[in-house]
Coordinates of C-alpha atoms in Angstrom, one line a residue:
M1198 CA -27.2 11.3 -67.0
K1199 CA -25.6 13.7 -64.6
K1200 CA -25.7 11.1 -61.9
V1201 CA -23.4 8.9 -64.0
F1202 CA -20.8 11.7 -64.1
Y1203 CA -21.3 12.3 -60.4
L1204 CA -20.6 8.7 -59.6
M1205 CA -17.6 8.5 -62.0
D1206 CA -16.1 11.7 -60.6
W1207 CA -16.6 10.8 -57.0
G1208 CA -15.4 7.3 -57.6
I1209 CA -12.1 8.5 -59.1
F1210 CA -11.8 11.1 -56.4
G1211 CA -12.4 8.6 -53.7
L1212 CA -9.8 6.2 -55.0
R1213 CA -7.2 8.9 -55.2
S1214 CA -8.0 10.0 -51.6
Y1215 CA -7.8 6.5 -50.4
Y1216 CA -4.4 6.1 -52.1
Y1217 CA -2.8 9.1 -50.4
I1218 CA -4.4 8.3 -47.0
L1219 CA -3.0 4.8 -47.3
L1220 CA 0.5 6.2 -48.0
L1221 CA 0.2 8.5 -45.1
S1222 CA -0.9 5.7 -42.7
H1223 CA 2.0 3.5 -43.8
L1224 CA 4.4 6.3 -43.5
L1225 CA 3.3 7.0 -39.9
M1226 CA 3.2 3.4 -38.8
E1227 CA 6.5 2.2 -40.3
N1228 CA 8.8 5.1 -39.5
E1229 CA 9.9 6.8 -36.3
Y1230 CA 9.7 10.5 -36.0
S1231 CA 12.5 12.3 -37.8
P1232 CA 12.9 15.5 -39.8
R1233 CA 12.8 13.4 -43.0
L1234 CA 9.5 11.8 -41.9
L1235 CA 8.1 15.3 -41.3
V1236 CA 9.2 16.4 -44.8
N1237 CA 7.6 13.3 -46.3
I1238 CA 4.3 13.9 -44.5
V1239 CA 4.2 17.6 -45.6
W1240 CA 5.1 16.4 -49.1
L1241 CA 2.3 13.8 -49.2
L1242 CA -0.2 16.3 -47.8
A1243 CA 0.7 18.8 -50.4
A1244 CA 0.5 16.2 -53.2
F1245 CA -2.9 15.2 -51.9
M1246 CA -4.5 18.6 -51.3
I1247 CA -3.0 21.2 -53.6
P1248 CA -4.2 19.6 -56.9
M1249 CA -7.7 19.6 -55.4
L1250 CA -7.7 23.4 -55.6
F1251 CA -8.1 22.9 -59.4
W1252 CA -10.3 19.8 -59.6
F1253 CA -13.0 18.8 -57.2
P1254 CA -16.1 16.8 -58.3
Q1255 CA -18.8 19.2 -59.6
L1256 CA -17.0 22.3 -58.1
R1257 CA -13.7 22.9 -59.9
T1258 CA -12.8 21.7 -63.4
K1259 CA -9.4 23.0 -64.3
K1260 CA -8.2 19.6 -65.3
E1261 CA -4.9 20.7 -66.9
W1262 CA -3.7 22.4 -63.8
F1263 CA -4.7 19.5 -61.6
I1264 CA -2.7 17.0 -63.8
L1265 CA 0.3 19.3 -63.8
L1266 CA 0.4 19.6 -60.0
E1267 CA -0.4 16.0 -59.5
L1268 CA 2.5 15.0 -61.6
L1269 CA 4.9 17.6 -60.0
L1270 CA 4.0 16.8 -56.4
G1271 CA 2.7 13.2 -56.4
G1272 CA 5.0 12.2 -59.2
S1273 CA 8.1 13.6 -57.5
Y1274 CA 7.2 11.8 -54.3
Y1275 CA 6.8 8.6 -56.2
F1276 CA 10.1 9.3 -58.0
Q1277 CA 12.2 9.7 -54.8
S1278 CA 10.5 6.8 -53.1
F1279 CA 10.8 4.5 -56.0
M1280 CA 14.6 5.0 -56.4
Q1281 CA 15.2 4.1 -52.7
A1282 CA 16.5 0.5 -52.6
D1283 CA 14.7 -0.3 -49.4
Q1284 CA 11.3 0.4 -51.0
L1285 CA 11.7 -1.3 -54.3
G1286 CA 8.7 -3.2 -55.3
S1287 CA 6.5 -1.5 -52.6
V1288 CA 5.9 1.8 -54.3
D1289 CA 3.4 2.4 -57.1
Y1290 CA 1.7 5.3 -58.9
L1291 CA -1.3 3.4 -60.2
I1292 CA -4.2 5.4 -58.8
P1293 CA -2.8 8.8 -59.7
S1294 CA -2.1 7.4 -63.2
L1295 CA -5.8 6.3 -63.3
T1296 CA -6.9 9.8 -62.2
I1297 CA -4.6 11.5 -64.8
G1298 CA -6.0 9.3 -67.5
Y1299 CA -9.6 10.0 -66.5
L1300 CA -9.0 13.8 -66.6
L1301 CA -6.7 13.8 -69.6
T1302 CA -7.3 16.5 -72.3
R1303 CA -5.6 17.4 -75.5
K1304 CA -3.6 20.1 -73.7
S1305 CA -2.4 17.7 -71.1
A1306 CA -1.5 14.8 -73.4
W1307 CA 2.2 15.4 -72.7
T1308 CA 1.7 13.7 -69.3
M1309 CA 1.4 10.3 -70.9
P1310 CA 5.1 10.1 -71.9
A1311 CA 6.0 11.5 -68.5
L1312 CA 4.2 8.7 -66.7
V1313 CA 6.0 6.2 -68.9
L1314 CA 9.5 7.7 -68.4
L1315 CA 9.2 8.5 -64.7
P1316 CA 10.3 5.0 -63.5
F1317 CA 13.1 4.8 -66.0
A1318 CA 14.4 8.2 -64.8
S1319 CA 14.8 6.6 -61.4
M1320 CA 17.5 4.3 -62.8
L1321 CA 19.8 7.4 -63.1
F1322 CA 19.7 8.2 -59.4
G1323 CA 19.1 4.9 -57.6
E1324 CA 19.5 1.1 -57.7
V1325 CA 16.5 0.5 -60.0
T1326 CA 16.7 -2.4 -62.4
W1327 CA 15.5 -2.3 -66.0
D1328 CA 12.9 -5.0 -65.3
L1329 CA 11.5 -3.1 -62.3
A1330 CA 11.4 0.2 -64.2
L1331 CA 9.7 -1.5 -67.2
G1332 CA 7.1 -3.2 -65.1
S1333 CA 6.3 0.0 -63.2
S1334 CA 6.1 2.0 -66.4
S1335 CA 3.8 -0.5 -68.0
D1336 CA 1.5 -0.5 -64.9
N1337 CA 1.3 3.3 -65.0
L1338 CA 0.5 3.3 -68.7
L1339 CA -2.1 0.6 -68.2
F1340 CA -3.9 2.4 -65.4
S1341 CA -3.8 5.7 -67.3
F1342 CA -5.5 3.9 -70.3
I1343 CA -8.1 2.5 -67.9
G1344 CA -8.8 6.0 -66.8
I1345 CA -9.1 7.2 -70.4
W1346 CA -11.5 4.3 -71.1
V1347 CA -13.7 5.1 -68.1
N1348 CA -13.9 8.7 -69.2
F1349 CA -14.7 7.6 -72.7
I1350 CA -17.6 5.4 -71.5
A1351 CA -19.0 8.2 -69.4
K1352 CA -18.9 10.6 -72.3
A1353 CA -20.5 8.0 -74.6
Y1354 CA -23.4 7.6 -72.2
H1355 CA -23.6 11.4 -71.9
E1356 CA -23.8 11.9 -75.7
K1357 CA -26.3 9.0 -76.0
N1358 CA -28.6 10.5 -73.4
K1359 CA -28.1 14.0 -74.8
L1360 CA -29.1 12.8 -78.3
A1361 CA -32.1 11.0 -76.8
K1362 CA -33.2 14.2 -75.1
E1363 CA -32.8 16.2 -78.3
I1364 CA -34.8 13.6 -80.2
D1365 CA -37.5 13.8 -77.5
E1366 CA -37.6 17.6 -77.7
Q1367 CA -37.7 17.4 -81.5
N1368 CA -40.6 15.0 -81.3
K1369 CA -42.5 17.3 -79.0
L1370 CA -41.9 20.2 -81.3
L1371 CA -43.0 18.2 -84.3
T1372 CA -46.1 17.0 -82.5
Q1373 CA -47.0 20.6 -81.5
Y1374 CA -46.1 22.0 -84.9
A1375 CA -48.1 19.3 -86.8
A1376 CA -51.1 19.9 -84.5
E1377 CA -51.0 23.7 -85.2
I1378 CA -50.4 23.2 -88.9
E1379 CA -53.4 20.8 -89.0
R1380 CA -55.5 23.3 -87.1
M1381 CA -54.5 26.3 -89.3
T1382 CA -55.0 24.2 -92.5
L1383 CA -58.4 23.2 -91.3
L1384 CA -59.3 26.8 -90.6
E1385 CA -58.2 27.9 -94.0
E1386 CA -60.2 25.1 -95.6
R1387 CA -63.3 25.9 -93.5
S1388 CA -63.0 29.6 -94.5
R1389 CA -62.8 28.6 -98.2
M1390 CA -65.7 26.1 -97.9
S1391 CA -67.9 28.6 -96.0
K1392 CA -67.4 31.3 -98.6
E1393 CA -68.0 28.8 -101.4
M1394 CA -71.2 27.4 -99.8
H1395 CA -72.4 30.9 -99.2
D1396 CA -71.7 32.0 -102.8
T1397 CA -73.1 28.8 -104.5
L1398 CA -75.6 27.0 -102.4
G1399 CA -77.0 30.3 -101.0
H1400 CA -77.7 31.6 -104.5
S1401 CA -79.2 28.3 -105.5
F1402 CA -81.7 28.3 -102.7
I1403 CA -82.7 31.9 -103.4
A1404 CA -83.2 31.0 -107.1
L1405 CA -85.3 28.0 -106.0
I1406 CA -87.5 30.2 -103.8
M1407 CA -88.0 32.6 -106.6
S1408 CA -89.0 29.8 -108.9
L1409 CA -91.5 28.5 -106.5
D1410 CA -93.0 31.9 -106.0
A1411 CA -93.5 32.1 -109.7
A1412 CA -95.1 28.7 -109.8
I1413 CA -97.5 29.6 -107.0
A1414 CA -98.5 32.7 -108.9
L1415 CA -99.2 30.6 -112.0
L1416 CA -101.3 28.0 -110.2
D1417 CA -104.0 30.3 -109.0
K1418 CA -106.5 28.4 -111.2
S1419 CA -105.2 25.0 -110.1
P1420 CA -106.7 22.9 -107.4
N1421 CA -106.1 24.1 -103.8
L1422 CA -104.2 20.8 -102.9
A1423 CA -101.5 21.6 -105.5
K1424 CA -101.2 25.1 -104.2
E1425 CA -100.8 23.8 -100.6
K1426 CA -98.1 21.4 -101.6
L1427 CA -96.2 24.2 -103.4
I1428 CA -96.5 26.3 -100.3
R1429 CA -95.1 23.5 -98.1
I1430 CA -92.2 23.1 -100.6
R1431 CA -91.4 26.7 -100.3
G1432 CA -91.5 26.6 -96.5
L1433 CA -89.2 23.5 -96.5
T1434 CA -86.8 25.3 -98.8
E1435 CA -86.7 28.3 -96.6
Q1436 CA -86.0 26.0 -93.6
N1437 CA -83.2 24.3 -95.5
L1438 CA -81.7 27.7 -96.3
D1439 CA -81.8 28.7 -92.7
E1440 CA -80.1 25.4 -91.7
M1441 CA -77.4 25.9 -94.3
R1442 CA -76.7 29.4 -93.0
D1443 CA -76.4 28.0 -89.5
I1444 CA -73.8 25.5 -90.7
V1445 CA -71.8 28.2 -92.5
H1446 CA -72.0 30.4 -89.4
K1447 CA -70.7 27.6 -87.1
M1448 CA -67.9 26.8 -89.6
G1449 CA -66.9 30.4 -89.5
E1450 CA -66.9 30.8 -85.8
E1451 CA -63.4 29.4 -85.3
V1452 CA -62.2 31.3 -88.4
N1453 CA -63.3 34.5 -86.7
I1454 CA -61.2 33.9 -83.6
S1455 CA -59.2 36.9 -82.5
L1456 CA -55.4 37.2 -82.9
V1457 CA -54.9 37.3 -79.1
S1458 CA -57.1 34.2 -78.5
H1459 CA -55.2 32.3 -81.2
A1460 CA -51.9 33.4 -79.7
E1461 CA -53.0 32.3 -76.2
R1462 CA -54.1 28.9 -77.6
L1463 CA -50.7 28.5 -79.3
I1464 CA -48.9 29.4 -76.1
N1465 CA -50.9 26.8 -74.1
D1466 CA -50.2 24.1 -76.6
F1467 CA -46.5 24.9 -76.7
R1468 CA -46.3 24.9 -72.9
E1469 CA -48.1 21.5 -72.8
Y1470 CA -45.9 19.8 -75.4
T1471 CA -42.5 21.3 -74.6
G1472 CA -42.7 22.5 -71.0
T1473 CA -41.3 25.9 -72.0
A1474 CA -42.3 28.9 -69.8
I1475 CA -44.0 31.5 -72.0
Q1476 CA -45.3 34.9 -71.0
L1477 CA -47.7 37.0 -73.0
T1478 CA -47.8 40.8 -72.7
L1479 CA -50.6 42.8 -74.3
K1480 CA -50.5 46.6 -74.9
G1481 CA -53.2 48.7 -76.5
T1482 CA -56.6 47.7 -77.7
E1483 CA -56.8 44.7 -80.0
R1484 CA -57.9 45.6 -83.5
T1485 CA -59.9 43.5 -86.0
I1486 CA -57.5 41.8 -88.3
P1487 CA -58.4 39.8 -91.5
F1488 CA -58.2 36.0 -91.3
D1489 CA -55.3 35.6 -93.7
V1490 CA -53.2 38.3 -91.9
R1491 CA -53.8 36.6 -88.6
Q1492 CA -52.7 33.3 -90.0
S1493 CA -49.4 34.8 -91.2
I1494 CA -48.7 36.5 -87.9
I1495 CA -49.5 33.3 -85.9
R1496 CA -47.1 31.3 -88.2
V1497 CA -44.3 33.8 -87.6
I1498 CA -44.9 33.5 -83.8
Q1499 CA -45.0 29.7 -84.0
E1500 CA -41.7 29.6 -86.0
S1501 CA -40.0 31.9 -83.5
F1502 CA -41.1 29.7 -80.6
T1503 CA -39.8 26.6 -82.5
N1504 CA -36.4 28.3 -83.3
A1505 CA -36.0 29.5 -79.7
L1506 CA -36.3 26.0 -78.4
K1507 CA -34.6 24.0 -81.2
H1508 CA -31.6 26.2 -81.9
G1509 CA -31.4 28.5 -78.8
K1510 CA -32.3 25.8 -76.2
A1511 CA -34.4 28.4 -74.5
T1512 CA -36.4 27.7 -71.3
E1513 CA -38.2 31.1 -71.2
I1514 CA -40.0 33.0 -74.0
E1515 CA -41.8 36.3 -73.8
L1516 CA -44.3 37.3 -76.5
S1517 CA -45.4 40.9 -76.7
L1518 CA -48.3 42.2 -78.8
H1519 CA -48.6 46.0 -79.0
F1520 CA -51.6 47.4 -80.8
S1521 CA -51.7 51.0 -81.9
P1522 CA -54.2 52.8 -84.1
S1523 CA -52.1 52.2 -87.2
T1524 CA -49.7 49.3 -86.5
L1525 CA -49.2 46.1 -84.7
R1526 CA -45.8 45.5 -83.1
V1527 CA -44.8 41.9 -82.3
S1528 CA -41.8 41.0 -80.2
I1529 CA -40.6 37.5 -79.3
Q1530 CA -37.7 37.3 -76.8
N1531 CA -36.0 34.2 -75.5
N1532 CA -33.2 33.4 -73.0
G1533 CA -31.5 30.8 -75.2
I1534 CA -27.9 30.6 -76.4
P1535 CA -26.6 34.0 -77.6
L1536 CA -26.5 34.6 -81.3
D1537 CA -23.0 34.9 -82.8
K1538 CA -24.0 35.4 -86.4
I1539 CA -27.5 35.7 -87.8
E1540 CA -27.9 33.7 -91.0
Y1541 CA -31.2 33.9 -92.9
G1542 CA -32.0 30.3 -93.7
F1543 CA -35.3 28.9 -94.9
G1544 CA -37.2 29.5 -91.7
L1545 CA -36.1 33.1 -91.1
T1546 CA -36.5 33.9 -94.8
T1547 CA -40.1 32.6 -94.9
M1548 CA -41.0 34.6 -91.8
K1549 CA -39.4 37.7 -93.3
N1550 CA -41.3 37.2 -96.5
R1551 CA -44.6 36.7 -94.7
I1552 CA -44.3 40.0 -92.9
E1553 CA -43.1 42.0 -95.9
M1554 CA -46.0 40.7 -97.9
L1555 CA -48.3 42.4 -95.4
G1556 CA -46.3 45.6 -95.9
G1557 CA -44.5 45.2 -92.6
T1558 CA -40.9 44.9 -91.4
F1559 CA -39.1 42.0 -89.8
S1560 CA -35.8 41.9 -87.9
I1561 CA -33.9 39.6 -85.5
S1562 CA -31.1 40.6 -83.1
A1563 CA -29.1 39.2 -80.2
L1564 CA -30.0 40.4 -76.7
A1565 CA -27.4 41.9 -74.4
V1566 CA -26.7 38.8 -72.3
T1567 CA -28.4 35.7 -73.6
G1568 CA -31.0 34.8 -76.3
A1569 CA -32.4 36.7 -79.2
E1570 CA -35.4 38.9 -80.1
V1571 CA -37.6 38.8 -83.2
R1572 CA -39.4 42.0 -84.0
C1573 CA -42.2 42.6 -86.5
E1574 CA -44.2 45.7 -87.3
I1575 CA -47.3 45.3 -89.4
P1576 CA -49.5 48.1 -90.6
L1577 CA -53.2 47.8 -89.6
K1578 CA -54.2 50.0 -92.6
G1579 CA -53.2 49.8 -96.2
E1580 CA -53.8 48.1 -99.5
K1581 CA -51.4 45.1 -98.9
L1582 CA -53.1 44.2 -95.6
Y1583 CA -56.6 44.0 -97.1
A1584 CA -55.8 43.2 -100.7
E1585 CA -56.9 39.5 -100.5
N1586 CA -59.7 40.0 -98.0

């Protein structure tokens, strides 16, 4: 989208340059050297170059000053040329009017009446007719409106593409967020199922084995064939129990993933989906943390990543995990838009509640230059941390 603005800016700039170069060439070709010619040349050069000190495509953007100087220097030259009888009908101010309209802002809106009244003011000092002044005034107004329209179209394209980019970013965030939520929900469900299978099916198999042992003891006087079958049933039951334990163990492998490994996987997914540069810093030795606690910490980290990209427009994020014997300190910094005022909406409140339920502390603050920092401190010992585990 920037290319559209580049083309628009350079197009208007090129037309304005062509206008003044054309005036200078006509001035030099149609007039013999005289002090008045020298004054007009200097006047035109000043009208052409001085305003460019305040607006030049992609370099300087002080539009109000450019318009003021354009009107004072270029407009005054147009004024004095227009009211000279020998140049009536051969002087116009169309391209500068187009430029002024293109760069118009609310602070410089006063220039519109000035463009309209400029030809009529010439009637007071020269032989300018009402029809000529009205025609020139209408032309100036028309070209300034064309400039406003061109600027409006450029801004409309910019807003459209900006909105499309934001929608694309939100889609990437939602995709990554949904994938992580699905994974975490699956982990929680696997954890629940593995515990339930261990508590129910495991006990059932043990009871079955004990029953078979009792049956075998009671069948000492029965035929050997019946005894052999019971022994085979017992062996099969033991085999099934081992297989069930293997299934439970495999289901619990991902549940037992460490906090650092889970954070690294989250970072890799976030990089892939959003293109954000994320750095992970580890301090201390990782401690064993219960599954539910890890889930809460990971969700706080994920929400911080999402907020940094969605609200702060961050391009770089740094995650720091500091393990000490008694606490875990988590810090998430980003280089996004500086925070003016911190308001605890649903997302921040949820993160704060998650950490406080673990007996920890949660805070968010603005950095010195850009971005924000989320800080959490979670105790690695205590009743709250292990209450549900």
